[in-house]
Coordinates of C-alpha atoms in Angstrom, one line a residue:
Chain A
X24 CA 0.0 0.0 0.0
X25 CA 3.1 2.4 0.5
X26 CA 3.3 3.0 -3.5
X27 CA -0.4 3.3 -3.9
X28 CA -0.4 6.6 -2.0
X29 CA -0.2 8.6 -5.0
X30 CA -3.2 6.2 -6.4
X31 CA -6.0 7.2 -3.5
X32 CA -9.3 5.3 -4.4
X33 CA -11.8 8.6 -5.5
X34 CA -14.8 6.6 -6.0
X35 CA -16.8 10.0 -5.7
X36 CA -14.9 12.6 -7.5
X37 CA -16.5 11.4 -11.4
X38 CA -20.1 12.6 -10.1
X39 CA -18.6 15.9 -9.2
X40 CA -19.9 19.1 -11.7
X41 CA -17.6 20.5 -13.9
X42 CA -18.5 23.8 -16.0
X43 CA -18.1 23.2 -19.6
X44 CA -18.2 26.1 -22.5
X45 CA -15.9 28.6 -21.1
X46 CA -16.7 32.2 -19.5
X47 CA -20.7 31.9 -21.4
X48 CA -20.8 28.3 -19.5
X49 CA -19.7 29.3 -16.5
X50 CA -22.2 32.5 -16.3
X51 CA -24.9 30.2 -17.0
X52 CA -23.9 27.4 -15.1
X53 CA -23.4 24.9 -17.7
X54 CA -22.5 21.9 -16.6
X55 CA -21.1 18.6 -18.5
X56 CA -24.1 17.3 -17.2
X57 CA -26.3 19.5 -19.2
X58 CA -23.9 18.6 -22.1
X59 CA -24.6 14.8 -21.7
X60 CA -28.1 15.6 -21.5
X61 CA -28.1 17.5 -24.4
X62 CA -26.1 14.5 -26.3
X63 CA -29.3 12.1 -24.8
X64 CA -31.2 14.2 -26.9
X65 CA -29.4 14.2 -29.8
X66 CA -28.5 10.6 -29.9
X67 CA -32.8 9.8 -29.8
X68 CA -33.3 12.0 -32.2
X69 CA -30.8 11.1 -34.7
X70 CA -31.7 7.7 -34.4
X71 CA -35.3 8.3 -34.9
X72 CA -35.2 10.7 -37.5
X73 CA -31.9 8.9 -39.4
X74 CA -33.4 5.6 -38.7
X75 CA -36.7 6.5 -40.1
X76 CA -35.3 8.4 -43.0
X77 CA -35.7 5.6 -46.0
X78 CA -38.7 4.4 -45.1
X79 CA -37.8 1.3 -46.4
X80 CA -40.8 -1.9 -46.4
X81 CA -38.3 -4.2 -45.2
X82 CA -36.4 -2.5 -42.5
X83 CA -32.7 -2.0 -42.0
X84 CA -30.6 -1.8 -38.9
X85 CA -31.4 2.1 -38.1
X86 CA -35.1 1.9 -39.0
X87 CA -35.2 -1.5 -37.3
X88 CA -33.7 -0.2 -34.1
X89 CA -36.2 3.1 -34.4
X90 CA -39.0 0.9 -35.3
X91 CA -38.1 -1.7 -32.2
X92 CA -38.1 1.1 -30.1
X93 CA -41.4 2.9 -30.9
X94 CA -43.2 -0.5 -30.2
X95 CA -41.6 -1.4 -27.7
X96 CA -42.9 1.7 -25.4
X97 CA -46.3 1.6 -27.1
X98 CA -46.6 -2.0 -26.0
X99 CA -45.8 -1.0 -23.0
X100 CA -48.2 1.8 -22.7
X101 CA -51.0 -0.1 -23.7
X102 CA -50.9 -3.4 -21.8
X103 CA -50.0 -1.2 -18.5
X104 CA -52.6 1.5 -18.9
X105 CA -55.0 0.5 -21.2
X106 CA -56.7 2.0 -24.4
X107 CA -55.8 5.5 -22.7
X108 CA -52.3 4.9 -23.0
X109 CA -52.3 6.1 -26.1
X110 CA -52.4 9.5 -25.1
X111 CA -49.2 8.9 -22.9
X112 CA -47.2 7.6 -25.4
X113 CA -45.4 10.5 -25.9
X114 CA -44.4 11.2 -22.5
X115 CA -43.4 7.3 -21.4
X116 CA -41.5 7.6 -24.8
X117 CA -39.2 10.8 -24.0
X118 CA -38.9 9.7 -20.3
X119 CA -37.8 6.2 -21.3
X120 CA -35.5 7.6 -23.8
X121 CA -33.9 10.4 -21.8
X122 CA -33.3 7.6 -18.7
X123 CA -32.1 5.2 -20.9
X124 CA -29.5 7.4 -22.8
X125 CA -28.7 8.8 -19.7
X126 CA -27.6 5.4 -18.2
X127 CA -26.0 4.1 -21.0
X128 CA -23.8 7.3 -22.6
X129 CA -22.9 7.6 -18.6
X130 CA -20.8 4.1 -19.5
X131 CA -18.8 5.8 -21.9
X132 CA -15.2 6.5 -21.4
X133 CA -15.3 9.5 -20.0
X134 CA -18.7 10.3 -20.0
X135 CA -20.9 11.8 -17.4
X136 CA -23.3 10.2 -16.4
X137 CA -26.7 12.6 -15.1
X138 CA -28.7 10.2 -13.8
X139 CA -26.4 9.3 -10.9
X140 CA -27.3 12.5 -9.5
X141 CA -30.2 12.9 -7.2
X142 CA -31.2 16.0 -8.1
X143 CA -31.6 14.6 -11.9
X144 CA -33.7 11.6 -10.9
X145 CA -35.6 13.5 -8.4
X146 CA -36.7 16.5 -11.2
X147 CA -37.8 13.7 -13.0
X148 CA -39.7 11.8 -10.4
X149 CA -41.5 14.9 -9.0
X150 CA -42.4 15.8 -13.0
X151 CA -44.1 12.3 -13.2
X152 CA -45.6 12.5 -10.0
X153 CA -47.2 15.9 -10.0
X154 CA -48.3 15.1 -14.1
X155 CA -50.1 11.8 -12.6
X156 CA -51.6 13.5 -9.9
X157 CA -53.2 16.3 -12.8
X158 CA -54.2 13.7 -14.9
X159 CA -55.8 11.7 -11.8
X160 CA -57.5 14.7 -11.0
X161 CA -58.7 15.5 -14.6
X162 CA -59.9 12.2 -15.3
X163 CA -61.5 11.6 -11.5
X164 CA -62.4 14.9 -10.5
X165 CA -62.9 14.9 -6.5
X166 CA -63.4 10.9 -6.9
X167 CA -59.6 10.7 -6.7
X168 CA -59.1 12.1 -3.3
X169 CA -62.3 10.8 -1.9
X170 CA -61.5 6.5 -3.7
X171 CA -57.9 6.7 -4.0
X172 CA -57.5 7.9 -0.5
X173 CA -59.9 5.7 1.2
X174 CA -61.1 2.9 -0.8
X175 CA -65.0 2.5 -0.6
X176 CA -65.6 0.0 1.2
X177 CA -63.2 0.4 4.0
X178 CA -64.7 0.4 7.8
X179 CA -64.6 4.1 8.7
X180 CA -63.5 3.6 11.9
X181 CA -59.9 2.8 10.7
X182 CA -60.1 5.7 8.5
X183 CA -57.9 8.1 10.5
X184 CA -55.3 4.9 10.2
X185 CA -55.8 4.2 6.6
X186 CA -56.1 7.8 5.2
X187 CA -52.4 9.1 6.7
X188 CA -50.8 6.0 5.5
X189 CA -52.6 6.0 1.8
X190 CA -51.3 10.0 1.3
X191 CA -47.5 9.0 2.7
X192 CA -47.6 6.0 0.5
X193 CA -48.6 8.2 -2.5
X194 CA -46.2 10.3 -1.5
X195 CA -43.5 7.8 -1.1
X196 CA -43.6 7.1 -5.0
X197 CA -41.5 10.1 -6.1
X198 CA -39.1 9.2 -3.7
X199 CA -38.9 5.7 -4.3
X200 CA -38.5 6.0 -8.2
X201 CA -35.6 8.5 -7.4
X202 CA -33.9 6.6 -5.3
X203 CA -33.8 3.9 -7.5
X204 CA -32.7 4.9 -10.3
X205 CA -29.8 7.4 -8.7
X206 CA -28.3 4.4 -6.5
X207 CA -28.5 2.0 -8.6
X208 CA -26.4 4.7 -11.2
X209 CA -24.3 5.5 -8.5
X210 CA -23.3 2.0 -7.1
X211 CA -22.7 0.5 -10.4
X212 CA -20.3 3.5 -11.0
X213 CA -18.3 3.1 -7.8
X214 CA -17.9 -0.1 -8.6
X215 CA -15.8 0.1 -11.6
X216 CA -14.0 3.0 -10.2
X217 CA -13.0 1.2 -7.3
X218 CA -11.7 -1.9 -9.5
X219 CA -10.6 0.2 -11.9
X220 CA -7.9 1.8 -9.3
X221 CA -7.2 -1.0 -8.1
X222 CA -5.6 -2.1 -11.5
X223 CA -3.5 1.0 -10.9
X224 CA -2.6 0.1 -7.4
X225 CA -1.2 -3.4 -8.8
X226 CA 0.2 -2.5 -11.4
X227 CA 2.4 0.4 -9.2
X228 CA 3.6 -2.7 -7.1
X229 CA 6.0 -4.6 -9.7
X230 CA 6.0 -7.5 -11.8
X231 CA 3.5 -9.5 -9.8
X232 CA 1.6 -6.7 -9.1
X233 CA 1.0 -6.3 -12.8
X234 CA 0.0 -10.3 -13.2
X235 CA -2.3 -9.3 -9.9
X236 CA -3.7 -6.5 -12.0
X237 CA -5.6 -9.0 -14.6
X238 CA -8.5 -9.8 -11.5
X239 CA -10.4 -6.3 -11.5
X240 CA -9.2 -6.2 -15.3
X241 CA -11.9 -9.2 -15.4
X242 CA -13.9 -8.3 -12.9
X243 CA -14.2 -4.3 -14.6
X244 CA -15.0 -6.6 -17.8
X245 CA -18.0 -8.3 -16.5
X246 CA -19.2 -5.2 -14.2
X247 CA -19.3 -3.4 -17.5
X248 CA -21.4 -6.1 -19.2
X249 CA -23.8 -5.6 -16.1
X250 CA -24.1 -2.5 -16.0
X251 CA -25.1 -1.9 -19.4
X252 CA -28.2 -4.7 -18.1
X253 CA -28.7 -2.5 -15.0
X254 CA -28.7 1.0 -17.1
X255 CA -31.4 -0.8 -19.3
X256 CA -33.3 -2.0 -16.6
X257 CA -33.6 1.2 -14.6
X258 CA -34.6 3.0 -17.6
X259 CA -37.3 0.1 -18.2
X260 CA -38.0 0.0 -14.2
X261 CA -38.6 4.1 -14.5
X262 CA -41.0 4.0 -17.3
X263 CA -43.1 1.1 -16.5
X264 CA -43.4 2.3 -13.2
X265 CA -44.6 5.5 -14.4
X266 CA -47.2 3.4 -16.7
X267 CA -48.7 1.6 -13.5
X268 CA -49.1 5.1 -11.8
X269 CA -50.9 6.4 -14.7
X270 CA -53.0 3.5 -15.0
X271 CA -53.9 3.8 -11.1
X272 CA -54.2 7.7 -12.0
X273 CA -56.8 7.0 -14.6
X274 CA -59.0 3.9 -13.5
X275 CA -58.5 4.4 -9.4
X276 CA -57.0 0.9 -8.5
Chain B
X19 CA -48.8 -14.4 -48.7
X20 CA -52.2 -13.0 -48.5
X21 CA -53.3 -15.0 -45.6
X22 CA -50.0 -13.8 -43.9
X23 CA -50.7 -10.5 -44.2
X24 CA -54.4 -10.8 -43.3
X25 CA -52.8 -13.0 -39.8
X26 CA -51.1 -10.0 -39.2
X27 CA -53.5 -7.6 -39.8
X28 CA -55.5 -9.1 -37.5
X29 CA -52.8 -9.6 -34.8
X30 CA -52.5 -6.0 -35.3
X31 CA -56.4 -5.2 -34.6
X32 CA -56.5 -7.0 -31.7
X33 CA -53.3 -5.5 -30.1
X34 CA -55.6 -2.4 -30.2
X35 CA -58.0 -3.5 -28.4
X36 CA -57.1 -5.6 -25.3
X37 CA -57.3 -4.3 -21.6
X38 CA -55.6 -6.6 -19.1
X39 CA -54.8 -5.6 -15.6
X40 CA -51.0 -4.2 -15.4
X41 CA -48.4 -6.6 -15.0
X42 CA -46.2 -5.3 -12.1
X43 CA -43.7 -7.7 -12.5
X44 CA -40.6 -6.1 -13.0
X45 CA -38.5 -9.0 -13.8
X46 CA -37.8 -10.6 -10.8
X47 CA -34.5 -11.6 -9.7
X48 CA -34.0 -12.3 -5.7
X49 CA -31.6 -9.5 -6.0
X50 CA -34.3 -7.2 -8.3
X51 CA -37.1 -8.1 -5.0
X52 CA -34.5 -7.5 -2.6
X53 CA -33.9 -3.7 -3.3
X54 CA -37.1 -2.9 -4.7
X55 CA -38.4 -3.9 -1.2
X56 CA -35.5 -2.3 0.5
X57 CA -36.3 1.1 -1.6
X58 CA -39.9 1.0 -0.9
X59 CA -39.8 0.6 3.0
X60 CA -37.0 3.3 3.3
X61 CA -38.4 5.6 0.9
X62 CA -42.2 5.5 2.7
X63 CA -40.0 5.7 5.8
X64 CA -38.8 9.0 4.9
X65 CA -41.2 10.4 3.6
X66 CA -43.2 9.9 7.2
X67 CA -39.7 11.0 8.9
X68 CA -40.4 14.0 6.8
X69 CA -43.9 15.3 7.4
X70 CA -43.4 14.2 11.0
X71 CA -40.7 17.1 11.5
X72 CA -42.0 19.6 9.8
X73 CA -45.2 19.2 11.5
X74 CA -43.4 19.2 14.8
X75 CA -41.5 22.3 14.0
X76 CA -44.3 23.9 12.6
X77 CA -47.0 23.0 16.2
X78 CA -44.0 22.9 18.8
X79 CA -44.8 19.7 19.5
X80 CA -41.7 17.9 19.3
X81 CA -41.2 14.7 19.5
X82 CA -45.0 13.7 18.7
X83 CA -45.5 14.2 15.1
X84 CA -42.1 12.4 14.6
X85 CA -43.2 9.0 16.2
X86 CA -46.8 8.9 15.1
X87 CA -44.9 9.9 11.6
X88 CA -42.4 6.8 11.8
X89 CA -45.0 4.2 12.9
X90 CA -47.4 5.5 9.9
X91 CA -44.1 5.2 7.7
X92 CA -43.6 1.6 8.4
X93 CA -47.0 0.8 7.9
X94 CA -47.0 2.8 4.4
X95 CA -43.4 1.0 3.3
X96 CA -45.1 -2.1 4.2
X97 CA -48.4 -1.5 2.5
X98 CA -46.3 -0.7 -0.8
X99 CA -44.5 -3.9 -0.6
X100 CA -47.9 -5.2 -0.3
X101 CA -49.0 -3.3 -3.4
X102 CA -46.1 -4.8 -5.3
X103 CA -45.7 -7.8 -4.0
X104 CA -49.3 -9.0 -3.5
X105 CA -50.6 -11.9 -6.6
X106 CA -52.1 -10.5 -9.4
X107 CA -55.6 -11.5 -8.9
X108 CA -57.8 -9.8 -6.1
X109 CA -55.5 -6.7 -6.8
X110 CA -57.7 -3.8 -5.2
X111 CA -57.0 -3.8 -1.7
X112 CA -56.1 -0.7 -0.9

């Protein structure tokens, strides 16, 4: 360990914010993390509107991969919420999209990766949240406070029991879909820093060190593998999840 | 070929029209369960922890709010676990 002092594990210092763009970006506060969302962006589109661009009967890889993923969300959409999730399409679509590039640019060399900050993942869990309690509202009217809150049926005696704990439970949702997404982005990323230095560690300690350094060389390997399934999942995890709180949001349980 | 595209047409049709109950099973690995459950007790949990301060700051009645908060907490994380957890059919419970 006396040669790895000049290699300190900094598991922590890739999520910190850097100002990108010179003097304009640093008067507006533009981050790389605003950079890499813009890239999300312009990835999604380019695939959609590049992919889509021949028009071709039979499909090739671009339009496949465009076409693949315009079903896939209104699959989604419809066997979660119904013949209304048409309507929503649009919305689970972008979310999806903006998670999912977020996860996986973030495993980039050098990349940035936004959704493994809270404040990110939170934004985006208090948009969904405060969008499904409008459209609850809209489609429900007062019905939503009175059924979602305490479902008929329930002996009103245990009402001051079940009403508290219905609201912190709705409550909870935004929180729980944050903290989701933003540990599971945030563990995975330690992760490989950690192994990562320690290749660097080993490889400061000699000869054997070196042969030592080919374990977290194959365990970074693998852990990237995963984390490209994780940065898939969470995306697919965030957007479904939004789907089942829609579908509550329009038909009350 | 025309049958095919007739199959399809009507595979098509019917993905229009079919209403089934949401499937909340987010792929479920024991490792998938185990921190969704984990996520959904502590985030209900703080949530209570939450309201219960404020409200004690706000009415000077420190520590009440807090512990009636945390005890409705863990009955919410558990209730959500519930939600998630509980088998498909009979869904409506709360």
């Amino acid at each position: 360990m006396a040669e790895a002092s000049t290699h300190t594990i900094d598991a922590l210092g890739q999520f910190r914010l850097h100002h990108g763009w010179g003097l304009i970006g640093k008067s507006v506060n533009f981050t790389q993390s605003n950079a890499w969302m813009i890239a999300a962006g312009a990835v999604t589109l380019f695939i959609l509107v590049y992919g889509m661009r021949s028009r071709a009967v039979v499909p090739g890889r671009m339009q496949s991969l465009a076409e693949v993923s315009y079903g896939f969300i209104e699959k989604m959409c419809l066997a979660q919420i119904g013949e209304e999730g048409r309507k929503f399409f649009p919305f689970i679509f972008t979310l999806f999209f903006f998670v999912l590039m977020g996860n996986i640019l973030g495993l980039l060399p050098f990349a940035f990766t936004y959704t493994s900050h809270i404040a990110v993942t939170a934004a985006l869990a208090i948009m969904v949240i405060v969008f499904v309690t409008i459209v609850a509202i809209r489609e429900n009217g007062h019905h939503f406070f009175t059924e979602y809150f305490f479902p008929p049926g329930a002996p009103k005696l245990l009402a001051p029991l079940i009403i508290p704990v219905e609201i912190i439970s709705y409550l909870s949702r935004p929180v729980s879909l944050s903290i989701r997404l933003f540990a599971n982005m945030v563990a995975g990323h330690v992760m490989l820093e950690v192994f990562a230095t320690f290749i660097l560690m080993l490889s400061a300690a000699g000869v054997l060190g070196t042969i030592g350094a080919i374990g977290p060389l194959a365990i970074n390997v693998i852990l990237i593998g995963f984390e490209l399934l994780v940065a898939f999942l969470q995306a697919y995890v965030f957007a479904i999840l939004t789907c089942i709180y829609l579908h509550d949001a329009v038909h009350l349980h | 070929m025309d049958d095919d595209f007739e199959r399809r047409l009507k595979q098509a049709q019917d993905r229009r029209a079919p209403i089934k109950g949401p499937d909340r099973s987010l792929g479920a690995s024991a490792w998938g369960i185990g921190t969704r459950v984990g996520v959904e007790l502590l985030s209900a949990l703080i949530v209570a922890f939450g309201i219960g301060w404020a409200l004690d700051r706000w009415l000077h009645t420190s520590p009440l709010f807090l512990v009636i908060g945390v005890l409705l907490g863990g009955a919410a994380g558990v209730a959500n676990v519930w939600r998630l957890m509980a088998p498909k059919k009979g869904r409506g419970s709360g």
